[in-house]
PDB file of C-alpha atoms and ligand atoms in Angstrom:
ATOM      1  CA  MET A   1      21.936 -34.989  72.338  1.00  0.00           C
ATOM      2  CA  ARG A   2      25.291 -34.918  70.632  1.00  0.00           C
ATOM      3  CA  LYS A   3      28.392 -33.789  72.495  1.00  0.00           C
ATOM      4  CA  LYS A   4      30.214 -30.546  71.751  1.00  0.00           C
ATOM      5  CA  ILE A   5      33.934 -31.229  71.571  1.00  0.00           C
ATOM      6  CA  VAL A   6      37.185 -29.337  71.256  1.00  0.00           C
ATOM      7  CA  ALA A   7      40.183 -31.619  70.707  1.00  0.00           C
ATOM      8  CA  GLY A   8      43.793 -30.447  70.570  1.00  0.00           C
ATOM      9  CA  ASN A   9      46.020 -32.293  68.096  1.00  0.00           C
ATOM     10  CA  TRP A  10      49.560 -31.443  69.138  1.00  0.00           C
ATOM     11  CA  LYS A  11      51.061 -33.299  66.169  1.00  0.00           C
ATOM     12  CA  MET A  12      54.877 -33.628  66.588  1.00  0.00           C
ATOM     13  CA  ASN A  13      55.292 -30.724  68.995  1.00  0.00           C
ATOM     14  CA  LYS A  14      56.373 -30.261  72.646  1.00  0.00           C
ATOM     15  CA  ASN A  15      59.118 -32.060  74.534  1.00  0.00           C
ATOM     16  CA  TYR A  16      58.370 -33.735  77.877  1.00  0.00           C
ATOM     17  CA  SER A  17      58.582 -30.679  80.137  1.00  0.00           C
ATOM     18  CA  GLU A  18      56.819 -28.394  77.647  1.00  0.00           C
ATOM     19  CA  GLY A  19      54.042 -30.945  77.248  1.00  0.00           C
ATOM     20  CA  LYS A  20      53.627 -31.382  80.993  1.00  0.00           C
ATOM     21  CA  LYS A  21      53.516 -27.620  81.507  1.00  0.00           C
ATOM     22  CA  LEU A  22      50.859 -27.209  78.813  1.00  0.00           C
ATOM     23  CA  ILE A  23      48.656 -29.927  80.351  1.00  0.00           C
ATOM     24  CA  GLU A  24      49.029 -28.398  83.813  1.00  0.00           C
ATOM     25  CA  GLU A  25      48.069 -24.980  82.464  1.00  0.00           C
ATOM     26  CA  ILE A  26      44.982 -26.391  80.757  1.00  0.00           C
ATOM     27  CA  LEU A  27      44.083 -28.287  83.916  1.00  0.00           C
ATOM     28  CA  SER A  28      44.411 -25.261  86.155  1.00  0.00           C
ATOM     29  CA  ASN A  29      41.524 -23.651  84.297  1.00  0.00           C
ATOM     30  CA  SER A  30      38.571 -24.524  86.476  1.00  0.00           C
ATOM     31  CA  SER A  31      35.576 -24.226  84.140  1.00  0.00           C
ATOM     32  CA  ILE A  32      36.059 -27.491  82.246  1.00  0.00           C
ATOM     33  CA  ALA A  33      33.357 -29.725  83.595  1.00  0.00           C
ATOM     34  CA  GLU A  34      30.120 -29.410  81.678  1.00  0.00           C
ATOM     35  CA  GLU A  35      28.282 -32.599  80.771  1.00  0.00           C
ATOM     36  CA  GLN A  36      27.654 -32.060  77.079  1.00  0.00           C
ATOM     37  CA  LYS A  37      30.949 -30.307  76.374  1.00  0.00           C
ATOM     38  CA  LYS A  38      34.230 -32.120  76.165  1.00  0.00           C
ATOM     39  CA  LEU A  39      37.817 -30.948  76.060  1.00  0.00           C
ATOM     40  CA  ILE A  40      40.298 -33.515  74.736  1.00  0.00           C
ATOM     41  CA  ILE A  41      44.050 -33.414  74.261  1.00  0.00           C
ATOM     42  CA  LEU A  42      45.949 -35.585  71.782  1.00  0.00           C
ATOM     43  CA  PRO A  43      49.668 -35.430  72.647  1.00  0.00           C
ATOM     44  CA  PRO A  44      52.402 -37.516  70.967  1.00  0.00           C
ATOM     45  CA  PHE A  45      52.559 -41.168  72.125  1.00  0.00           C
ATOM     46  CA  ILE A  46      55.600 -40.569  74.305  1.00  0.00           C
ATOM     47  CA  HIS A  47      53.677 -38.139  76.552  1.00  0.00           C
ATOM     48  CA  LEU A  48      50.527 -40.217  76.977  1.00  0.00           C
ATOM     49  CA  SER A  49      51.486 -41.964  80.230  1.00  0.00           C
ATOM     50  CA  MET A  50      52.555 -38.703  81.822  1.00  0.00           C
ATOM     51  CA  ALA A  51      49.389 -36.979  80.535  1.00  0.00           C
ATOM     52  CA  SER A  52      47.250 -39.777  81.896  1.00  0.00           C
ATOM     53  CA  GLU A  53      48.784 -39.334  85.366  1.00  0.00           C
ATOM     54  CA  VAL A  54      48.508 -35.543  85.318  1.00  0.00           C
ATOM     55  CA  LEU A  55      44.883 -35.685  84.110  1.00  0.00           C
ATOM     56  CA  ASP A  56      43.849 -38.466  86.498  1.00  0.00           C
ATOM     57  CA  GLY A  57      40.486 -37.606  88.044  1.00  0.00           C
ATOM     58  CA  SER A  58      39.924 -34.621  85.759  1.00  0.00           C
ATOM     59  CA  LYS A  59      37.175 -34.212  83.143  1.00  0.00           C
ATOM     60  CA  ILE A  60      39.653 -33.606  80.349  1.00  0.00           C
ATOM     61  CA  GLY A  61      39.781 -36.410  77.791  1.00  0.00           C
ATOM     62  CA  LEU A  62      43.039 -37.935  76.594  1.00  0.00           C
ATOM     63  CA  GLY A  63      43.721 -39.496  73.235  1.00  0.00           C
ATOM     64  CA  ALA A  64      46.372 -40.554  70.741  1.00  0.00           C
ATOM     65  CA  GLN A  65      47.083 -39.313  67.244  1.00  0.00           C
ATOM     66  CA  ASN A  66      47.479 -42.755  65.725  1.00  0.00           C
ATOM     67  CA  VAL A  67      47.296 -46.496  66.372  1.00  0.00           C
ATOM     68  CA  HIS A  68      48.491 -49.587  64.518  1.00  0.00           C
ATOM     69  CA  HIS A  69      45.949 -51.578  62.534  1.00  0.00           C
ATOM     70  CA  GLU A  70      46.989 -54.961  63.981  1.00  0.00           C
ATOM     71  CA  SER A  71      46.411 -55.960  67.586  1.00  0.00           C
ATOM     72  CA  SER A  72      50.025 -56.989  68.468  1.00  0.00           C
ATOM     73  CA  GLY A  73      53.145 -58.600  67.052  1.00  0.00           C
ATOM     74  CA  ALA A  74      56.318 -57.894  65.123  1.00  0.00           C
ATOM     75  CA  TYR A  75      55.645 -54.283  64.115  1.00  0.00           C
ATOM     76  CA  THR A  76      58.710 -52.373  65.261  1.00  0.00           C
ATOM     77  CA  GLY A  77      57.971 -48.857  66.428  1.00  0.00           C
ATOM     78  CA  GLU A  78      54.201 -49.271  66.464  1.00  0.00           C
ATOM     79  CA  VAL A  79      51.594 -48.877  69.224  1.00  0.00           C
ATOM     80  CA  SER A  80      48.438 -50.987  69.586  1.00  0.00           C
ATOM     81  CA  ALA A  81      44.934 -50.030  70.659  1.00  0.00           C
ATOM     82  CA  GLU A  82      45.241 -52.295  73.698  1.00  0.00           C
ATOM     83  CA  MET A  83      48.382 -50.404  74.797  1.00  0.00           C
ATOM     84  CA  LEU A  84      46.514 -47.122  74.436  1.00  0.00           C
ATOM     85  CA  ARG A  85      43.646 -48.462  76.517  1.00  0.00           C
ATOM     86  CA  SER A  86      46.068 -49.694  79.182  1.00  0.00           C
ATOM     87  CA  ILE A  87      47.466 -46.213  79.819  1.00  0.00           C
ATOM     88  CA  GLY A  88      44.021 -44.633  79.938  1.00  0.00           C
ATOM     89  CA  ALA A  89      43.579 -43.134  76.456  1.00  0.00           C
ATOM     90  CA  GLY A  90      39.906 -42.743  75.638  1.00  0.00           C
ATOM     91  CA  TYR A  91      40.184 -41.326  72.116  1.00  0.00           C
ATOM     92  CA  CYS A  92      42.273 -41.728  68.988  1.00  0.00           C
ATOM     93  CA  LEU A  93      42.522 -39.929  65.656  1.00  0.00           C
ATOM     94  CA  VAL A  94      42.258 -42.049  62.527  1.00  0.00           C
ATOM     95  CA  GLY A  95      42.730 -40.877  58.961  1.00  0.00           C
ATOM     96  CA  HIS A  96      44.323 -37.494  59.550  1.00  0.00           C
ATOM     97  CA  SER A  97      45.274 -36.072  56.157  1.00  0.00           C
ATOM     98  CA  GLU A  98      48.937 -35.820  57.174  1.00  0.00           C
ATOM     99  CA  ARG A  99      49.023 -39.564  57.781  1.00  0.00           C
ATOM    100  CA  ARG A 100      47.003 -40.330  54.670  1.00  0.00           C
ATOM    101  CA  THR A 101      49.583 -38.313  52.686  1.00  0.00           C
ATOM    102  CA  TYR A 102      52.950 -38.990  54.370  1.00  0.00           C
ATOM    103  CA  GLN A 103      52.339 -42.521  55.658  1.00  0.00           C
ATOM    104  CA  LYS A 104      50.200 -43.500  52.657  1.00  0.00           C
ATOM    105  CA  GLU A 105      47.556 -45.010  54.923  1.00  0.00           C
ATOM    106  CA  THR A 106      45.038 -47.006  52.919  1.00  0.00           C
ATOM    107  CA  ASP A 107      41.278 -47.217  53.421  1.00  0.00           C
ATOM    108  CA  GLN A 108      41.652 -50.846  54.495  1.00  0.00           C
ATOM    109  CA  GLU A 109      44.218 -49.882  57.162  1.00  0.00           C
ATOM    110  CA  LEU A 110      42.031 -47.042  58.365  1.00  0.00           C
ATOM    111  CA  PHE A 111      39.068 -49.374  58.708  1.00  0.00           C
ATOM    112  CA  SER A 112      41.181 -51.913  60.631  1.00  0.00           C
ATOM    113  CA  LYS A 113      42.411 -49.161  62.955  1.00  0.00           C
ATOM    114  CA  VAL A 114      38.818 -48.149  63.663  1.00  0.00           C
ATOM    115  CA  LYS A 115      37.931 -51.775  64.471  1.00  0.00           C
ATOM    116  CA  GLN A 116      40.967 -52.210  66.757  1.00  0.00           C
ATOM    117  CA  LEU A 117      40.041 -49.064  68.677  1.00  0.00           C
ATOM    118  CA  LEU A 118      36.364 -49.947  69.021  1.00  0.00           C
ATOM    119  CA  GLN A 119      37.324 -53.358  70.378  1.00  0.00           C
ATOM    120  CA  GLN A 120      39.209 -51.528  73.132  1.00  0.00           C
ATOM    121  CA  SER A 121      36.306 -49.098  73.738  1.00  0.00           C
ATOM    122  CA  ILE A 122      38.389 -46.168  72.524  1.00  0.00           C
ATOM    123  CA  GLU A 123      36.382 -43.464  70.767  1.00  0.00           C
ATOM    124  CA  VAL A 124      37.525 -42.772  67.228  1.00  0.00           C
ATOM    125  CA  ILE A 125      37.848 -39.298  65.769  1.00  0.00           C
ATOM    126  CA  PHE A 126      37.757 -40.116  62.060  1.00  0.00           C
ATOM    127  CA  CYS A 127      39.191 -37.360  59.854  1.00  0.00           C
ATOM    128  CA  ILE A 128      38.034 -36.655  56.323  1.00  0.00           C
ATOM    129  CA  GLY A 129      38.477 -33.740  53.943  1.00  0.00           C
ATOM    130  CA  GLU A 130      39.290 -32.710  50.392  1.00  0.00           C
ATOM    131  CA  THR A 131      42.455 -31.150  48.956  1.00  0.00           C
ATOM    132  CA  LEU A 132      42.513 -27.730  47.310  1.00  0.00           C
ATOM    133  CA  GLU A 133      42.673 -29.326  43.874  1.00  0.00           C
ATOM    134  CA  GLU A 134      39.626 -31.459  44.636  1.00  0.00           C
ATOM    135  CA  ARG A 135      37.681 -28.441  45.885  1.00  0.00           C
ATOM    136  CA  GLU A 136      38.651 -26.320  42.917  1.00  0.00           C
ATOM    137  CA  SER A 137      37.397 -29.001  40.570  1.00  0.00           C
ATOM    138  CA  GLY A 138      34.093 -29.204  42.476  1.00  0.00           C
ATOM    139  CA  LYS A 139      34.744 -32.723  43.765  1.00  0.00           C
ATOM    140  CA  GLU A 140      34.640 -32.090  47.524  1.00  0.00           C
ATOM    141  CA  LYS A 141      31.379 -33.949  48.162  1.00  0.00           C
ATOM    142  CA  GLU A 142      32.430 -36.895  46.019  1.00  0.00           C
ATOM    143  CA  ILE A 143      35.684 -37.187  48.016  1.00  0.00           C
ATOM    144  CA  ILE A 144      33.904 -36.826  51.356  1.00  0.00           C
ATOM    145  CA  SER A 145      31.434 -39.550  50.328  1.00  0.00           C
ATOM    146  CA  GLN A 146      34.250 -41.903  49.346  1.00  0.00           C
ATOM    147  CA  GLN A 147      36.054 -41.320  52.645  1.00  0.00           C
ATOM    148  CA  LEU A 148      32.839 -41.853  54.621  1.00  0.00           C
ATOM    149  CA  ASN A 149      32.037 -45.031  52.707  1.00  0.00           C
ATOM    150  CA  VAL A 150      35.034 -46.688  54.373  1.00  0.00           C
ATOM    151  CA  LEU A 151      33.141 -46.397  57.665  1.00  0.00           C
ATOM    152  CA  PHE A 152      29.848 -47.575  56.301  1.00  0.00           C
ATOM    153  CA  GLN A 153      30.776 -51.230  56.800  1.00  0.00           C
ATOM    154  CA  LEU A 154      30.414 -50.598  60.549  1.00  0.00           C
ATOM    155  CA  GLU A 155      27.395 -51.818  62.486  1.00  0.00           C
ATOM    156  CA  ASP A 156      25.009 -49.237  63.951  1.00  0.00           C
ATOM    157  CA  SER A 157      26.318 -49.922  67.457  1.00  0.00           C
ATOM    158  CA  GLU A 158      29.873 -49.205  66.252  1.00  0.00           C
ATOM    159  CA  MET A 159      28.986 -46.095  64.255  1.00  0.00           C
ATOM    160  CA  GLU A 160      27.367 -44.625  67.373  1.00  0.00           C
ATOM    161  CA  LYS A 161      30.823 -44.455  68.965  1.00  0.00           C
ATOM    162  CA  LEU A 162      32.438 -42.422  66.191  1.00  0.00           C
ATOM    163  CA  ILE A 163      33.222 -38.743  66.047  1.00  0.00           C
ATOM    164  CA  ILE A 164      33.800 -37.281  62.581  1.00  0.00           C
ATOM    165  CA  ALA A 165      36.231 -34.427  61.915  1.00  0.00           C
ATOM    166  CA  TYR A 166      35.872 -32.514  58.673  1.00  0.00           C
ATOM    167  CA  GLU A 167      39.270 -31.046  57.881  1.00  0.00           C
ATOM    168  CA  PRO A 168      39.642 -29.504  54.429  1.00  0.00           C
ATOM    169  CA  VAL A 169      43.300 -30.208  53.630  1.00  0.00           C
ATOM    170  CA  TRP A 170      43.739 -26.720  52.153  1.00  0.00           C
ATOM    171  CA  ALA A 171      42.850 -25.190  55.525  1.00  0.00           C
ATOM    172  CA  ILE A 172      45.210 -27.248  57.720  1.00  0.00           C
ATOM    173  CA  GLY A 173      48.101 -25.196  59.064  1.00  0.00           C
ATOM    174  CA  THR A 174      47.697 -22.675  56.244  1.00  0.00           C
ATOM    175  CA  GLY A 175      45.853 -19.911  58.057  1.00  0.00           C
ATOM    176  CA  LYS A 176      43.040 -20.308  55.478  1.00  0.00           C
ATOM    177  CA  THR A 177      39.919 -21.335  57.356  1.00  0.00           C
ATOM    178  CA  ALA A 178      36.845 -22.628  55.588  1.00  0.00           C
ATOM    179  CA  SER A 179      34.161 -19.984  56.006  1.00  0.00           C
ATOM    180  CA  ALA A 180      31.475 -20.864  58.524  1.00  0.00           C
ATOM    181  CA  ASP A 181      29.051 -21.348  55.609  1.00  0.00           C
ATOM    182  CA  GLN A 182      31.462 -23.646  53.752  1.00  0.00           C
ATOM    183  CA  ALA A 183      31.939 -25.703  56.913  1.00  0.00           C
ATOM    184  CA  GLN A 184      28.193 -25.849  57.577  1.00  0.00           C
ATOM    185  CA  GLU A 185      27.482 -26.991  54.005  1.00  0.00           C
ATOM    186  CA  ILE A 186      29.882 -29.942  54.271  1.00  0.00           C
ATOM    187  CA  HIS A 187      28.882 -30.811  57.837  1.00  0.00           C
ATOM    188  CA  ALA A 188      25.212 -30.932  56.808  1.00  0.00           C
ATOM    189  CA  PHE A 189      26.208 -33.093  53.834  1.00  0.00           C
ATOM    190  CA  ILE A 190      28.097 -35.496  56.116  1.00  0.00           C
ATOM    191  CA  ARG A 191      25.104 -35.703  58.439  1.00  0.00           C
ATOM    192  CA  SER A 192      22.789 -36.409  55.500  1.00  0.00           C
ATOM    193  CA  LYS A 193      25.059 -39.277  54.391  1.00  0.00           C
ATOM    194  CA  LEU A 194      25.042 -40.674  57.932  1.00  0.00           C
ATOM    195  CA  ALA A 195      21.243 -40.432  57.967  1.00  0.00           C
ATOM    196  CA  GLU A 196      20.958 -42.278  54.625  1.00  0.00           C
ATOM    197  CA  ARG A 197      23.089 -45.143  55.905  1.00  0.00           C
ATOM    198  CA  TYR A 198      22.268 -45.294  59.632  1.00  0.00           C
ATOM    199  CA  GLY A 199      19.016 -43.335  60.034  1.00  0.00           C
ATOM    200  CA  ASP A 200      18.210 -39.996  61.618  1.00  0.00           C
ATOM    201  CA  THR A 201      18.914 -40.863  65.245  1.00  0.00           C
ATOM    202  CA  ILE A 202      22.526 -41.882  64.713  1.00  0.00           C
ATOM    203  CA  ALA A 203      23.073 -38.995  62.286  1.00  0.00           C
ATOM    204  CA  GLU A 204      21.680 -36.499  64.788  1.00  0.00           C
ATOM    205  CA  ASN A 205      23.744 -37.910  67.647  1.00  0.00           C
ATOM    206  CA  THR A 206      27.092 -37.958  65.826  1.00  0.00           C
ATOM    207  CA  SER A 207      29.434 -35.092  66.688  1.00  0.00           C
ATOM    208  CA  ILE A 208      31.015 -33.560  63.584  1.00  0.00           C
ATOM    209  CA  LEU A 209      34.045 -31.357  64.330  1.00  0.00           C
ATOM    210  CA  TYR A 210      35.627 -28.787  62.055  1.00  0.00           C
ATOM    211  CA  GLY A 211      39.431 -28.642  61.718  1.00  0.00           C
ATOM    212  CA  GLY A 212      41.750 -26.412  59.739  1.00  0.00           C
ATOM    213  CA  SER A 213      43.158 -23.120  61.046  1.00  0.00           C
ATOM    214  CA  CYS A 214      40.463 -22.890  63.717  1.00  0.00           C
ATOM    215  CA  LYS A 215      41.542 -20.070  66.052  1.00  0.00           C
ATOM    216  CA  PRO A 216      40.087 -18.052  68.938  1.00  0.00           C
ATOM    217  CA  ASP A 217      38.938 -15.345  66.504  1.00  0.00           C
ATOM    218  CA  ASN A 218      36.964 -17.610  64.157  1.00  0.00           C
ATOM    219  CA  ALA A 219      35.854 -20.409  66.501  1.00  0.00           C
ATOM    220  CA  GLU A 220      32.673 -18.737  67.678  1.00  0.00           C
ATOM    221  CA  GLU A 221      31.369 -18.173  64.166  1.00  0.00           C
ATOM    222  CA  LEU A 222      32.207 -21.728  63.093  1.00  0.00           C
ATOM    223  CA  PHE A 223      30.732 -23.301  66.228  1.00  0.00           C
ATOM    224  CA  GLY A 224      27.628 -21.155  65.813  1.00  0.00           C
ATOM    225  CA  LYS A 225      26.606 -23.211  62.786  1.00  0.00           C
ATOM    226  CA  GLU A 226      23.954 -25.849  63.341  1.00  0.00           C
ATOM    227  CA  ASP A 227      25.975 -28.860  62.230  1.00  0.00           C
ATOM    228  CA  VAL A 228      29.392 -27.805  63.555  1.00  0.00           C
ATOM    229  CA  ASP A 229      29.766 -29.514  66.917  1.00  0.00           C
ATOM    230  CA  GLY A 230      33.215 -28.250  67.831  1.00  0.00           C
ATOM    231  CA  GLY A 231      36.736 -28.347  66.514  1.00  0.00           C
ATOM    232  CA  LEU A 232      39.892 -30.365  65.976  1.00  0.00           C
ATOM    233  CA  ILE A 233      42.606 -27.841  66.693  1.00  0.00           C
ATOM    234  CA  GLY A 234      46.236 -28.056  65.603  1.00  0.00           C
ATOM    235  CA  GLY A 235      48.418 -24.955  65.931  1.00  0.00           C
ATOM    236  CA  ALA A 236      46.113 -23.125  68.333  1.00  0.00           C
ATOM    237  CA  SER A 237      46.108 -26.073  70.773  1.00  0.00           C
ATOM    238  CA  LEU A 238      49.797 -25.581  71.556  1.00  0.00           C
ATOM    239  CA  GLU A 239      49.127 -22.629  73.889  1.00  0.00           C
ATOM    240  CA  ALA A 240      46.766 -23.076  76.834  1.00  0.00           C
ATOM    241  CA  SER A 241      45.291 -19.592  76.390  1.00  0.00           C
ATOM    242  CA  SER A 242      44.298 -19.978  72.720  1.00  0.00           C
ATOM    243  CA  PHE A 243      43.125 -23.574  73.202  1.00  0.00           C
ATOM    244  CA  LEU A 244      40.951 -22.591  76.150  1.00  0.00           C
ATOM    245  CA  SER A 245      39.482 -19.583  74.394  1.00  0.00           C
ATOM    246  CA  ILE A 246      38.455 -21.868  71.540  1.00  0.00           C
ATOM    247  CA  TYR A 247      36.866 -24.163  74.108  1.00  0.00           C
ATOM    248  CA  LYS A 248      35.046 -21.188  75.631  1.00  0.00           C
ATOM    249  CA  ALA A 249      33.635 -20.384  72.180  1.00  0.00           C
ATOM    250  CA  LEU A 250      31.637 -23.625  72.425  1.00  0.00           C
TER     251      LEU A 250
HETATM  252  P1  LIG B   1      45.553 -26.568  62.315  1.00  0.00           P
HETATM  253  O1  LIG B   1      45.512 -28.168  62.253  1.00  0.00           O
HETATM  254  O2  LIG B   1      44.551 -26.131  63.337  1.00  0.00           O
HETATM  255  O3  LIG B   1      46.969 -26.215  62.675  1.00  0.00           O
HETATM  256  O4  LIG B   1      45.187 -26.075  60.934  1.00  0.00           O
HETATM  257  C1  LIG B   1      44.324 -28.889  62.402  1.00  0.00           C
HETATM  258  C2  LIG B   1      44.590 -30.378  62.286  1.00  0.00           C
HETATM  259  O5  LIG B   1      45.374 -30.790  61.424  1.00  0.00           O
HETATM  260  O6  LIG B   1      44.041 -31.195  63.045  1.00  0.00           O
END
């Protein structure tokens, strides 16, 4: 059975003491321990060691928002998958639309990042999604297919370790959520593409998260859809109360 997941992408928010306080608040909520449900936080790199210590022994997952596509070397300012592993990160985002846009990350780099992470046994949350322009011209499925194709060079045993996040770019940080039906349509499409390439078992076992203005008041409806296995949460993950109510909606 596939896991239900709520992951909080803090992006470039929270200084050290604010970040620590937020993690402690999340941790002090006792009901986060169910087998098939997972709560994950994705703080900025600089907080990962602290977060790893604070979360030690807890069921809350910890991950990074990015990783470099090479394993080590002269890449000033970058962080490798092995470094992430060494401080206890179990997850990492790859392909977030903000990085695709602002850092001009290429498909080849994204694929290399995925490989680096898998080599370190770090679970990848691979983000895909169309822009408003692409949706308005009816190209959303074409774009989603292209973005998924990057992954389709992976072996079955690698694909099994991936989590997909569908994040329509027009819904990120805009307050415009995809309707639950729009999300379900794309999630089912993604699962059908996974089934075509990897077969039904892998497709059925892959968690597909929705991201883009997911909030406590719309989470339940979104998560109620058959192919929506949880959420990747930006703005609403910056307060323990809203993040935890989204988790409760699972
Ligand atoms: P948002 O961001 O919830 O603030 O829209 C989601 C994301 O970018 O992961």
